[in-house]
PDB file of C-alpha atoms in Angstrom:
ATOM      1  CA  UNK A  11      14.601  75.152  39.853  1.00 52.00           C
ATOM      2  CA  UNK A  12      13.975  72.277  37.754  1.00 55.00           C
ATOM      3  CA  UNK A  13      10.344  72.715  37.321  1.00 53.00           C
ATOM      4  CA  UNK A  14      11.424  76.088  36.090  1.00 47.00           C
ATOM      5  CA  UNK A  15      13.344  75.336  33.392  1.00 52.00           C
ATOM      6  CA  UNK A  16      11.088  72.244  32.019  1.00 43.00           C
ATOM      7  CA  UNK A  17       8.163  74.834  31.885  1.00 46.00           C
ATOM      8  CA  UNK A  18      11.137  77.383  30.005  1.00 52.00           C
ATOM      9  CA  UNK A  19      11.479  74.773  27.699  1.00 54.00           C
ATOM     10  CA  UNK A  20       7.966  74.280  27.262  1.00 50.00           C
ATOM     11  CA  UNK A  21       7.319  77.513  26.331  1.00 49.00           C
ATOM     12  CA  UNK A  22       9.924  78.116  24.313  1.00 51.00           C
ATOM     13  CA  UNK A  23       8.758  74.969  22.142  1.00 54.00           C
ATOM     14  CA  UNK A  24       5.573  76.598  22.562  1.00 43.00           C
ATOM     15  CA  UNK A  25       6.528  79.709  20.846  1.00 44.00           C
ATOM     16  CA  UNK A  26       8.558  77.771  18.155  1.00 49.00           C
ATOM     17  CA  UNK A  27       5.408  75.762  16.756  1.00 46.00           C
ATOM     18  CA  UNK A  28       3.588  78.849  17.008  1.00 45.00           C
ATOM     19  CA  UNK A  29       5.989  80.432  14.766  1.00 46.00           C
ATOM     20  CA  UNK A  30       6.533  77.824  12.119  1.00 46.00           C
ATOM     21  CA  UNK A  31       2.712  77.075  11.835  1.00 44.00           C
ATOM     22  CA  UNK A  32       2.479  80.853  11.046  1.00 47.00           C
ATOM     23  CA  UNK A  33       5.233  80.705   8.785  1.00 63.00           C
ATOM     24  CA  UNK A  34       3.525  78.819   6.000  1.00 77.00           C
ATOM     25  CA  UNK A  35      -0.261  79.087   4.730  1.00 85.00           C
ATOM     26  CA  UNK A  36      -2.585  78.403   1.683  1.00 84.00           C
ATOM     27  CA  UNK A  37      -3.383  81.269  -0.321  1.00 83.00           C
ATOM     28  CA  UNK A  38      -7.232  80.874  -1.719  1.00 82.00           C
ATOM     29  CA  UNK A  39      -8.378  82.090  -4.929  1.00 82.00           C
ATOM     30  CA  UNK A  40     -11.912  82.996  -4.743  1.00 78.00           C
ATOM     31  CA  UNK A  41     -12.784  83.306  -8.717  1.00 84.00           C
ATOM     32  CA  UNK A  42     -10.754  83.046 -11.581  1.00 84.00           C
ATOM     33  CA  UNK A  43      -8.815  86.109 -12.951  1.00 91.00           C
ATOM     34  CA  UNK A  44     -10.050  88.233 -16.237  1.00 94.00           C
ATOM     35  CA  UNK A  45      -8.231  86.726 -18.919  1.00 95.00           C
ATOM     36  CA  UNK A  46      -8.439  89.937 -21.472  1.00 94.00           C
ATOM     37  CA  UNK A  47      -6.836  91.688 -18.430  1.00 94.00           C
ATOM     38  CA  UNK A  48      -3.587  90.766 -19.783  1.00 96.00           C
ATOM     39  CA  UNK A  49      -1.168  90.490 -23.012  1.00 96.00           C
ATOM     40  CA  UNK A  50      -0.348  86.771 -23.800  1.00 96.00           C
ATOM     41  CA  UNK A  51       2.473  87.440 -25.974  1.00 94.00           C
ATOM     42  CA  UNK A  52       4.306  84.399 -27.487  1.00 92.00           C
ATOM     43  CA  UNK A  53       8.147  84.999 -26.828  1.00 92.00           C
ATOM     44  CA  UNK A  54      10.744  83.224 -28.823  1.00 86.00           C
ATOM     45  CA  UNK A  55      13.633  85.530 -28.932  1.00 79.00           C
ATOM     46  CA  UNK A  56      13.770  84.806 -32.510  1.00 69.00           C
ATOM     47  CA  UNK A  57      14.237  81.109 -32.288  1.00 60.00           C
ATOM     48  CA  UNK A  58      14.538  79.440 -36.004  1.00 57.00           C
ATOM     49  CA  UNK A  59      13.182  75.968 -34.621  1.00 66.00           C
ATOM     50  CA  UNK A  60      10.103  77.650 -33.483  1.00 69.00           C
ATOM     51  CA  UNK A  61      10.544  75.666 -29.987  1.00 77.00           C
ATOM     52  CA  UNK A  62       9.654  77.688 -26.716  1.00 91.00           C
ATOM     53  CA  UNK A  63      11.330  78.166 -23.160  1.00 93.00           C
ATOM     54  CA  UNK A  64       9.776  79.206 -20.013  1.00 96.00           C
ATOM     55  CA  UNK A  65       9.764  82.849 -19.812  1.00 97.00           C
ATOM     56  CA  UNK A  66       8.647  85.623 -17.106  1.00 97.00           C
ATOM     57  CA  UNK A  67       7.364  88.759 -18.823  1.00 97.00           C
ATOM     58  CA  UNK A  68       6.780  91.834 -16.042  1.00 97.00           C
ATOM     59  CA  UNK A  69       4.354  94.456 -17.685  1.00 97.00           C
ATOM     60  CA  UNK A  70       4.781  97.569 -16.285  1.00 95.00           C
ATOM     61  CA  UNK A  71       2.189  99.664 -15.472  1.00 91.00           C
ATOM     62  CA  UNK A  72       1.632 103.458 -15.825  1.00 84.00           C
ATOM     63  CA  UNK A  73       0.220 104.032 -12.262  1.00 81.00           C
ATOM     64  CA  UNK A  74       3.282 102.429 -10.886  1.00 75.00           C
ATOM     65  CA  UNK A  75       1.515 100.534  -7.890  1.00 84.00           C
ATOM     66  CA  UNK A  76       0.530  97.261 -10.222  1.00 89.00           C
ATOM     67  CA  UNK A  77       2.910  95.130 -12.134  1.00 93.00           C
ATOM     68  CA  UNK A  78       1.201  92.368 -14.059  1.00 96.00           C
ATOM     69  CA  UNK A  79       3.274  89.120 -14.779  1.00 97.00           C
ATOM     70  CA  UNK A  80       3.062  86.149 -17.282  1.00 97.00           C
ATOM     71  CA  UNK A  81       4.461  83.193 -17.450  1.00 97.00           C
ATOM     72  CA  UNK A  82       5.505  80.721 -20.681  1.00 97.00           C
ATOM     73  CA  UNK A  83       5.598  77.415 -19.018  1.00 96.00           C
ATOM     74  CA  UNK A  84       7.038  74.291 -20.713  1.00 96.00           C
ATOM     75  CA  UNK A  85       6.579  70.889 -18.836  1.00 96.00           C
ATOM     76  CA  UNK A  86       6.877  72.996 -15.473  1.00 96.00           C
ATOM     77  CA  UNK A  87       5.242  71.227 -12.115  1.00 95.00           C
ATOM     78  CA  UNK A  88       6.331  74.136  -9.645  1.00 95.00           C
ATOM     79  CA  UNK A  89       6.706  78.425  -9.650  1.00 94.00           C
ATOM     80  CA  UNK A  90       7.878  79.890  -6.809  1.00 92.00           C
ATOM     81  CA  UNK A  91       6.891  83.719  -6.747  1.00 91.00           C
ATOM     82  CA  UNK A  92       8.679  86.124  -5.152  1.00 86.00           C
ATOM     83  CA  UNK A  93       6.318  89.228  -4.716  1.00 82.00           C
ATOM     84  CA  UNK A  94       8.512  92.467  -4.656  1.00 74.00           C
ATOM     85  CA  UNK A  95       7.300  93.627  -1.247  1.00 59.00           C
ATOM     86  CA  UNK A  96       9.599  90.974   0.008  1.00 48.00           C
ATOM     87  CA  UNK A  97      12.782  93.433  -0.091  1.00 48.00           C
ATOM     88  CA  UNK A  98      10.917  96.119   1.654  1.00 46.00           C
ATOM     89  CA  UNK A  99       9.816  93.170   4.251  1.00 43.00           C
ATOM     90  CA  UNK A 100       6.303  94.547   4.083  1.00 45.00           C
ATOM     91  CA  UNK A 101       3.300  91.882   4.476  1.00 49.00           C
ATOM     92  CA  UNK A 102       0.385  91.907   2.168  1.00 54.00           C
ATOM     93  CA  UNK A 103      -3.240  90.072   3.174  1.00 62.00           C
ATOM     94  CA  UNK A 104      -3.484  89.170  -1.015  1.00 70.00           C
ATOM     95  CA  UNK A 105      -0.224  88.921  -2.318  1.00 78.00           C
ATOM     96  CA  UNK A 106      -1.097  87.943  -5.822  1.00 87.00           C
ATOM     97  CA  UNK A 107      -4.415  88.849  -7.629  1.00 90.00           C
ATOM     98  CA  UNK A 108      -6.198  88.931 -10.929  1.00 94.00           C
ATOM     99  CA  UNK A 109      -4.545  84.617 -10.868  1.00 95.00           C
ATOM    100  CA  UNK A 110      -5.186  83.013 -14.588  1.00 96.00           C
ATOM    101  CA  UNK A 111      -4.309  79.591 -15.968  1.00 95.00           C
ATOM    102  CA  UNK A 112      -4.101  79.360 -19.483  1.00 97.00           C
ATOM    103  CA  UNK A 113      -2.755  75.372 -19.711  1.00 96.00           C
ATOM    104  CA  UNK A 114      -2.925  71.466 -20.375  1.00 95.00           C
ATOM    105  CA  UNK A 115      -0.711  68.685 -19.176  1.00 95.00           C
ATOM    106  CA  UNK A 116       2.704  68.769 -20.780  1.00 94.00           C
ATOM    107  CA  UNK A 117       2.335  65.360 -22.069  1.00 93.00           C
ATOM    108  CA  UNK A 118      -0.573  66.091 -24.068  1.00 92.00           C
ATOM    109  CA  UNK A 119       0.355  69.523 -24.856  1.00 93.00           C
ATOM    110  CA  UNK A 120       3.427  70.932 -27.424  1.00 92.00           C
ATOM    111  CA  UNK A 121       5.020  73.007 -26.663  1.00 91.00           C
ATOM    112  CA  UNK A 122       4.943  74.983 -30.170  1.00 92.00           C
ATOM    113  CA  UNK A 123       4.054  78.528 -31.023  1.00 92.00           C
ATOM    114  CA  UNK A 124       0.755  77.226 -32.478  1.00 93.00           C
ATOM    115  CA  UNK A 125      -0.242  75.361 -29.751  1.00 94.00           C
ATOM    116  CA  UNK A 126       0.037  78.782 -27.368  1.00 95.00           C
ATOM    117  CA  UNK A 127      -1.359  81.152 -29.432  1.00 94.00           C
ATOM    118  CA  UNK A 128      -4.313  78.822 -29.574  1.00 95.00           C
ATOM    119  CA  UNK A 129      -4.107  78.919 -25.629  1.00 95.00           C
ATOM    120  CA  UNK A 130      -4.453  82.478 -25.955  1.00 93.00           C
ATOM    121  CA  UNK A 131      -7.642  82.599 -27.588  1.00 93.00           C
ATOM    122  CA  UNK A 132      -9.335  80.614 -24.363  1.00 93.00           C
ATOM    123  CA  UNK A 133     -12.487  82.610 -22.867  1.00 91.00           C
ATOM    124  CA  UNK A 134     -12.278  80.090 -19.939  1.00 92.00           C
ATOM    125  CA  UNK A 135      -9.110  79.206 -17.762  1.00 92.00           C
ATOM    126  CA  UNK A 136      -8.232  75.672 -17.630  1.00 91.00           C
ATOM    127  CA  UNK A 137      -9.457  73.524 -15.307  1.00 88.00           C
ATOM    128  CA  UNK A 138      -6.665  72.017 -13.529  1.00 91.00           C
ATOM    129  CA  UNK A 139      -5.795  71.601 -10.141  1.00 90.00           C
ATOM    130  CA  UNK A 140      -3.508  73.946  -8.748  1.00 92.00           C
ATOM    131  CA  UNK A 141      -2.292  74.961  -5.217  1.00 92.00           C
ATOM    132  CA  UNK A 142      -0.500  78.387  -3.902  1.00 92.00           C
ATOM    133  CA  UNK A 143       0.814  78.522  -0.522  1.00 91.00           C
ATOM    134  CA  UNK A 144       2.510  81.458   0.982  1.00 89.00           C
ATOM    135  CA  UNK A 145       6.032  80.811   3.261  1.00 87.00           C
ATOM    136  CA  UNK A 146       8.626  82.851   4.850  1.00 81.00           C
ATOM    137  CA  UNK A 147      11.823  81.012   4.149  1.00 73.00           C
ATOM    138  CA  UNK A 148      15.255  82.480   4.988  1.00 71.00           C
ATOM    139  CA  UNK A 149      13.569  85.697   6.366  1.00 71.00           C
ATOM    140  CA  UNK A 150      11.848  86.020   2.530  1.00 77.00           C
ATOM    141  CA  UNK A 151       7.997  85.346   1.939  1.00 83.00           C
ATOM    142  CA  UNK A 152       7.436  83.195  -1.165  1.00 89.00           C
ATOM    143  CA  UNK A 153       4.333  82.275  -2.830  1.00 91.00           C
ATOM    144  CA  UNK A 154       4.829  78.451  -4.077  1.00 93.00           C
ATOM    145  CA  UNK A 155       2.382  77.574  -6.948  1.00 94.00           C
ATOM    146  CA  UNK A 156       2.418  74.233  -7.692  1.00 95.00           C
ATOM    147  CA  UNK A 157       0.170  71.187  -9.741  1.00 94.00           C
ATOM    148  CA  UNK A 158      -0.213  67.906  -9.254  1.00 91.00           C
ATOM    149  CA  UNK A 159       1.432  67.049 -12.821  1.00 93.00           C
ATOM    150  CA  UNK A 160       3.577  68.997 -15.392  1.00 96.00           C
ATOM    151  CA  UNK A 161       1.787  71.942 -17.361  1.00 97.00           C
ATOM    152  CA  UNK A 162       2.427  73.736 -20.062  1.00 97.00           C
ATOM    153  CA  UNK A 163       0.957  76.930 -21.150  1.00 96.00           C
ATOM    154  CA  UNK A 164       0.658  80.524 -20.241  1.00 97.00           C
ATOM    155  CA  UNK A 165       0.176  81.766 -16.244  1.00 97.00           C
ATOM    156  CA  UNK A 166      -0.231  85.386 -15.478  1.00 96.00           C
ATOM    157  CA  UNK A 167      -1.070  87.078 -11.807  1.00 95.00           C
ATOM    158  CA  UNK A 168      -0.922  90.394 -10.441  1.00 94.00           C
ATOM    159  CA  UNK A 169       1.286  91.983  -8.002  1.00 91.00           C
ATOM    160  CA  UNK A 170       1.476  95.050  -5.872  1.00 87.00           C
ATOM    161  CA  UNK A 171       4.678  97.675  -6.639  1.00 83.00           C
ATOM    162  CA  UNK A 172       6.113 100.129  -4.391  1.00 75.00           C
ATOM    163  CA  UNK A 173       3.934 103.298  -6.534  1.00 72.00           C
ATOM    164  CA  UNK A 174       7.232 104.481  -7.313  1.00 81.00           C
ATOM    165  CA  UNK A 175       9.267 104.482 -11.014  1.00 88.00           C
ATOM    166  CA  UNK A 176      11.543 101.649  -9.635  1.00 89.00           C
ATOM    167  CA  UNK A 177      10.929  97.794 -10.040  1.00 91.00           C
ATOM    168  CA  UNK A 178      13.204  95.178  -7.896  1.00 91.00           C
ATOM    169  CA  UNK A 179      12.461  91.783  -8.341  1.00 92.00           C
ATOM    170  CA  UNK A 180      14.330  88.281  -7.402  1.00 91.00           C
ATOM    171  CA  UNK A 181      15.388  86.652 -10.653  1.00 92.00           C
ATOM    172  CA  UNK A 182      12.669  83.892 -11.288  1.00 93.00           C
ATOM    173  CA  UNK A 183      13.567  80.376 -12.607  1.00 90.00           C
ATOM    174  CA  UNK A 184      13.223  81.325 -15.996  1.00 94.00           C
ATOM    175  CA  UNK A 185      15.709  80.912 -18.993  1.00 94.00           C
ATOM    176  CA  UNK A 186      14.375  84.132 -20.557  1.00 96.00           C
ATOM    177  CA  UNK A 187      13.054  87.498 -18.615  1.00 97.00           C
ATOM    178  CA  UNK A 188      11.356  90.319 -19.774  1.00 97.00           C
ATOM    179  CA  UNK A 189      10.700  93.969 -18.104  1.00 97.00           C
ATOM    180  CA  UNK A 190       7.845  96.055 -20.745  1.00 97.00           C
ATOM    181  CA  UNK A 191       7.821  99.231 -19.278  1.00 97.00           C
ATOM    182  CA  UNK A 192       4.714 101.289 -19.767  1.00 94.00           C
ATOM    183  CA  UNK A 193       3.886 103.550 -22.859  1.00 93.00           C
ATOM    184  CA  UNK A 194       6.469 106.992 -22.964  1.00 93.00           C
ATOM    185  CA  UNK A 195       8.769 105.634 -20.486  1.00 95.00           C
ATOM    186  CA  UNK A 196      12.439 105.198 -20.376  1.00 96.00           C
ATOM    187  CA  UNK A 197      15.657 103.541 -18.714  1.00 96.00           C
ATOM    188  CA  UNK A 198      19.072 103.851 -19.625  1.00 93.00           C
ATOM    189  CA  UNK A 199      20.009 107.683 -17.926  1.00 93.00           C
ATOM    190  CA  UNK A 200      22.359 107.163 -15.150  1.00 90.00           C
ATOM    191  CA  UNK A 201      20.850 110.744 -13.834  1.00 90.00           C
ATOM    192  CA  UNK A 202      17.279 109.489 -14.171  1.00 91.00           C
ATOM    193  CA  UNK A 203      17.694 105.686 -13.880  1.00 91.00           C
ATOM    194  CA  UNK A 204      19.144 102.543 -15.239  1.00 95.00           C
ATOM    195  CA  UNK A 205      18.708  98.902 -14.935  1.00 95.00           C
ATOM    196  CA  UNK A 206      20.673  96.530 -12.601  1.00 95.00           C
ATOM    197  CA  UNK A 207      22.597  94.067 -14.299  1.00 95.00           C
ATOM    198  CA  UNK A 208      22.042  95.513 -17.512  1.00 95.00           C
ATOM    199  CA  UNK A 209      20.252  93.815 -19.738  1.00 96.00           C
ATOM    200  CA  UNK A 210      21.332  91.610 -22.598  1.00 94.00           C
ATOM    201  CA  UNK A 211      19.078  93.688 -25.228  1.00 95.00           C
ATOM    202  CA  UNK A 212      16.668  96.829 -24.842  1.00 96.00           C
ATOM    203  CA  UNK A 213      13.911  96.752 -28.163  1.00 95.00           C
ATOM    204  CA  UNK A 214      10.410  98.721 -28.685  1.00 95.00           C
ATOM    205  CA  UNK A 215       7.498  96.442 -29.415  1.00 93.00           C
ATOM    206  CA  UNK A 216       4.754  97.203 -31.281  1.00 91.00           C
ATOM    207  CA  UNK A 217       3.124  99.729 -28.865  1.00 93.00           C
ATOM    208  CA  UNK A 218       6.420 101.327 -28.528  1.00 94.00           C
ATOM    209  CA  UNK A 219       7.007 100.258 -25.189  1.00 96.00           C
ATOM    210  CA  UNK A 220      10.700  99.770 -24.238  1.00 97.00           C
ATOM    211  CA  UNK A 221      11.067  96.353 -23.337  1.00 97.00           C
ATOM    212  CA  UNK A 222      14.303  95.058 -21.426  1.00 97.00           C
ATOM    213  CA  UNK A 223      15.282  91.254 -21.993  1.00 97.00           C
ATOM    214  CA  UNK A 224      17.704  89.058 -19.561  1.00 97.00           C
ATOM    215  CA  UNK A 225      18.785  85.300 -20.418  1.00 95.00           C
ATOM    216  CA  UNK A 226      19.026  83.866 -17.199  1.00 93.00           C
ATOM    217  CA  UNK A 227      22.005  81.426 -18.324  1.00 91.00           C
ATOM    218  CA  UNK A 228      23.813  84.672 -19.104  1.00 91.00           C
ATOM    219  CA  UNK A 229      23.860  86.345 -15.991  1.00 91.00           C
ATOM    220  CA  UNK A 230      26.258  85.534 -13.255  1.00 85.00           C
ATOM    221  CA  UNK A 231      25.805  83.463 -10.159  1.00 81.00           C
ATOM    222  CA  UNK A 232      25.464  86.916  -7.833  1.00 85.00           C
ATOM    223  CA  UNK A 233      22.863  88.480  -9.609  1.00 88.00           C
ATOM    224  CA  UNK A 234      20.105  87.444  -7.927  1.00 89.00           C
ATOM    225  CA  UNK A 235      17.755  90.563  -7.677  1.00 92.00           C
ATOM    226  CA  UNK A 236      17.255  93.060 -10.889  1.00 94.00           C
ATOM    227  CA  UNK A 237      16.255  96.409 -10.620  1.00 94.00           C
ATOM    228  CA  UNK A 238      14.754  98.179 -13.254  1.00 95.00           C
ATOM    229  CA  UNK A 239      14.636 102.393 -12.652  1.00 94.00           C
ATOM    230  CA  UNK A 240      12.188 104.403 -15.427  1.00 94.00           C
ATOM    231  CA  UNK A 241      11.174 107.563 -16.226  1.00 94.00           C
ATOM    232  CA  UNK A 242       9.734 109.708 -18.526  1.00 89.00           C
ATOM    233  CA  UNK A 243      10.894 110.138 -22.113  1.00 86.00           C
ATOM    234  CA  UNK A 244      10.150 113.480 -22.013  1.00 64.00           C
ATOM    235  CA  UNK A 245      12.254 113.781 -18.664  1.00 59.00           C
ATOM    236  CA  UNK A 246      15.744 114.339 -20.367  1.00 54.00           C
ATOM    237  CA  UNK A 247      14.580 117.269 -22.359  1.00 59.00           C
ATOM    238  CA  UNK A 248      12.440 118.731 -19.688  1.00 49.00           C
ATOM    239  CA  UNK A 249      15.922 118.393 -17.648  1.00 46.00           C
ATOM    240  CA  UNK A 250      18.185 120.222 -19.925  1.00 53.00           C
ATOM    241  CA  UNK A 251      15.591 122.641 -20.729  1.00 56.00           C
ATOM    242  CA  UNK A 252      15.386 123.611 -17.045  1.00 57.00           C
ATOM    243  CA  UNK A 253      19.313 123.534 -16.812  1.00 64.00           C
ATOM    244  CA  UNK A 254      19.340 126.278 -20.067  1.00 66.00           C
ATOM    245  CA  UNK A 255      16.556 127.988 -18.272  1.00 59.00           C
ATOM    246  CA  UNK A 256      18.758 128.267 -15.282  1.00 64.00           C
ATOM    247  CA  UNK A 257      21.572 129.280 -17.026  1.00 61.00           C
ATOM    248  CA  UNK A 258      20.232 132.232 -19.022  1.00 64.00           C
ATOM    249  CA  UNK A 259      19.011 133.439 -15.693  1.00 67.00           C
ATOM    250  CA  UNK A 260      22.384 133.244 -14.027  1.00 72.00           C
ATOM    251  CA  UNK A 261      24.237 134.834 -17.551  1.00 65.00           C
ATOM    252  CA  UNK A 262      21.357 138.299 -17.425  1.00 66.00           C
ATOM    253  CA  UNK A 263      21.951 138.544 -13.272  1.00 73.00           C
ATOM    254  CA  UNK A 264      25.276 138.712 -13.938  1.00 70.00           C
ATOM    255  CA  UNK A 265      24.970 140.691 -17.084  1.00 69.00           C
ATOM    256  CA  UNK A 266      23.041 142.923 -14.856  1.00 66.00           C
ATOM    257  CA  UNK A 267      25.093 142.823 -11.923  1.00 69.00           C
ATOM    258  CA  UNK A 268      28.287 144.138 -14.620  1.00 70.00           C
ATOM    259  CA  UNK A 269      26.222 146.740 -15.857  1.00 68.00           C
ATOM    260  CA  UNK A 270      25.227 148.228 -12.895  1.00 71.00           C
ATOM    261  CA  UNK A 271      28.886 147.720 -11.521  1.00 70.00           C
ATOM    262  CA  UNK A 272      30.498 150.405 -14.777  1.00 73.00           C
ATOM    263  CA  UNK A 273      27.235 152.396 -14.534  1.00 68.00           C
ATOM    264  CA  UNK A 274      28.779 153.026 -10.468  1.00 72.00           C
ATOM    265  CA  UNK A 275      31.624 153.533 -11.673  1.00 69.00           C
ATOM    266  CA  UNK A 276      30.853 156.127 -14.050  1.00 69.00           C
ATOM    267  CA  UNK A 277      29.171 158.032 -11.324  1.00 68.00           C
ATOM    268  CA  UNK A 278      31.485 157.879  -8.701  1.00 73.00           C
ATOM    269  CA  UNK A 279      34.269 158.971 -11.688  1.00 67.00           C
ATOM    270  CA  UNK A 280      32.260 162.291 -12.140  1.00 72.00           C
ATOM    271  CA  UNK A 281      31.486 162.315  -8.323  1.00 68.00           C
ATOM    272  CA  UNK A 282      35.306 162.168  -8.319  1.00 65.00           C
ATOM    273  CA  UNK A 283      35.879 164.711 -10.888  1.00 65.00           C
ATOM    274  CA  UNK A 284      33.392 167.183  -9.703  1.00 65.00           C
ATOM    275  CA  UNK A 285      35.427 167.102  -5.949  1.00 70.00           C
ATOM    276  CA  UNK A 286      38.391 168.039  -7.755  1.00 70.00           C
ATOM    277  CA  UNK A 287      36.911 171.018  -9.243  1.00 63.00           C
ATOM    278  CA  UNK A 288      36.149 171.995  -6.279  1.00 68.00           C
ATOM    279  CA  UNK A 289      39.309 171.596  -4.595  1.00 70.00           C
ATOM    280  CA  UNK A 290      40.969 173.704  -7.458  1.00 67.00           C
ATOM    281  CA  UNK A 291      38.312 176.404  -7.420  1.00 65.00           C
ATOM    282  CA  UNK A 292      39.339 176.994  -3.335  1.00 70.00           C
ATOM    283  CA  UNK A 293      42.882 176.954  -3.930  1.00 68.00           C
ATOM    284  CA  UNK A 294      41.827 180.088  -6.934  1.00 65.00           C
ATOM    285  CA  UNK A 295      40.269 181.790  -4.202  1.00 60.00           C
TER     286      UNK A 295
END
């Protein structure tokens, strides 16, 4: 009996290494990302001392199954990345893709709008040691990007979306946090979609994009995941149109249906009539 349960508990310990050894693992980059893949915008939310805070930017894109993401850093050691796959509890082989680094140490780098735009400008990402690991913690995978020393500087990756005109996301550690939704798309329709918590501001930028800011010291302690639904600008209008459409169909059946209920009724009045005449004619005879 005893030899039992010491080889229970053997394999039970077994099984528990097994797991947690499975639960964590380095993700490897093969080749740097394209760097003109992606819009290195320099946020400030119209700051007059021209100083920057780290901000997440999600660009929305039109085929709905990528969303591309960058990153203002400012004297940050440590991202954790929470792909959105993780509230469907899907698994993905590559998680993150398309990976650039676009920084210098933060004590040799300012963190000034300047300094980033020249950033921007790089052909070449920086060379700077990096390492992303992938964990499962709480039942949620995580990607944990981290460097041996502060950074500061622009990081932008690619992520997989669900292919449909919703976005979820876990709030990252960001003061400031930015959904640009693609070209001719919408939010704001409680028939079609809105955004969850709604956002502090909703602007256009230059491309006419509708573009959704959160400050992260603004929202409350439960708001944890946003979720951003879109749709065409168009779709409103289309909407209604088909609702009018409908409508006008309904008003000429029933328009019809009247019609065709007095035109009855005018022939079974003179159906009436005529059997009357007849009636009298008999009685004659």
């Amino acid at each position: 009996m005893r030899t039992k349960i010491v080889f229970m508990l053997l394999a039970l310990m077994v099984v528990l290494v097994s797991g947690c050894m499975e639960q964590k693992k380095e993700i490897v980059i093969d080749k740097p990302g394209n760097i003109s893949s992606y819009e290195f915008e320099i946020f400030q939310n119209e700051s007059s001392n021209q100083t920057l805070a780290n901000t997440t930017t999600y660009y929305l894109l039109e085929n709905d199954t990528k969303v591309q993401v960058v990153y203002i850093l400012v004297n940050t050691s440590k991202l954790e990345i929470y792909p959105p796959d993780i509230l469907s509890g899907s698994s993905e082989e590559n998680p993150i893709q398309n990976f650039v680094q676009l920084v210098g140490p933060a004590n040799e780098t300012a963190a000034n709008p300047k300094t980033f735009e020249e950033l921007s400008t790089r052909n070449e990402t920086s060379a700077i040691n990096y390492t992303l690991t992938q964990e499962v913690t709480q039942g949620m995978k995580v990607i944990n990007l981290e460097f041996k020393e502060p950074v500061t500087g622009f990081i932008a990756y690619t992520l997989d979306n669900s292919g449909e005109q919703s976005f979820t996301f876990v709030k990252p550690d960001s003061e400031f946090i930015r959904v640009v939704l693609p070209e001719g798309y919408v939010t704001g329709n409680r028939v079609f979609g809105i955004a969850r918590p709604e956002p502090l501001s909703v602007t256009y930028d230059e491309k006419e994009r509708q573009t959704l800011l959160w400050i992260s010291s603004k929202m409350g302690d439960r708001e944890e995941t946003i979720q951003v639904k879109y749709y065409t600008q168009s779709a409103p209008l289309l909407f209604s149109a088909a609702i009018i459409a409908l409508l006008c169909g309904v008003g000429f059946v029933l328009l019809h249906y009247v019609k065709s209920k007095r035109e009855l009724e005018a022939v079974r009045g003179i159906l009436d009539l005529e059997k009357e005449y007849e009636k009298k004619q008999q009685k004659k005879k």
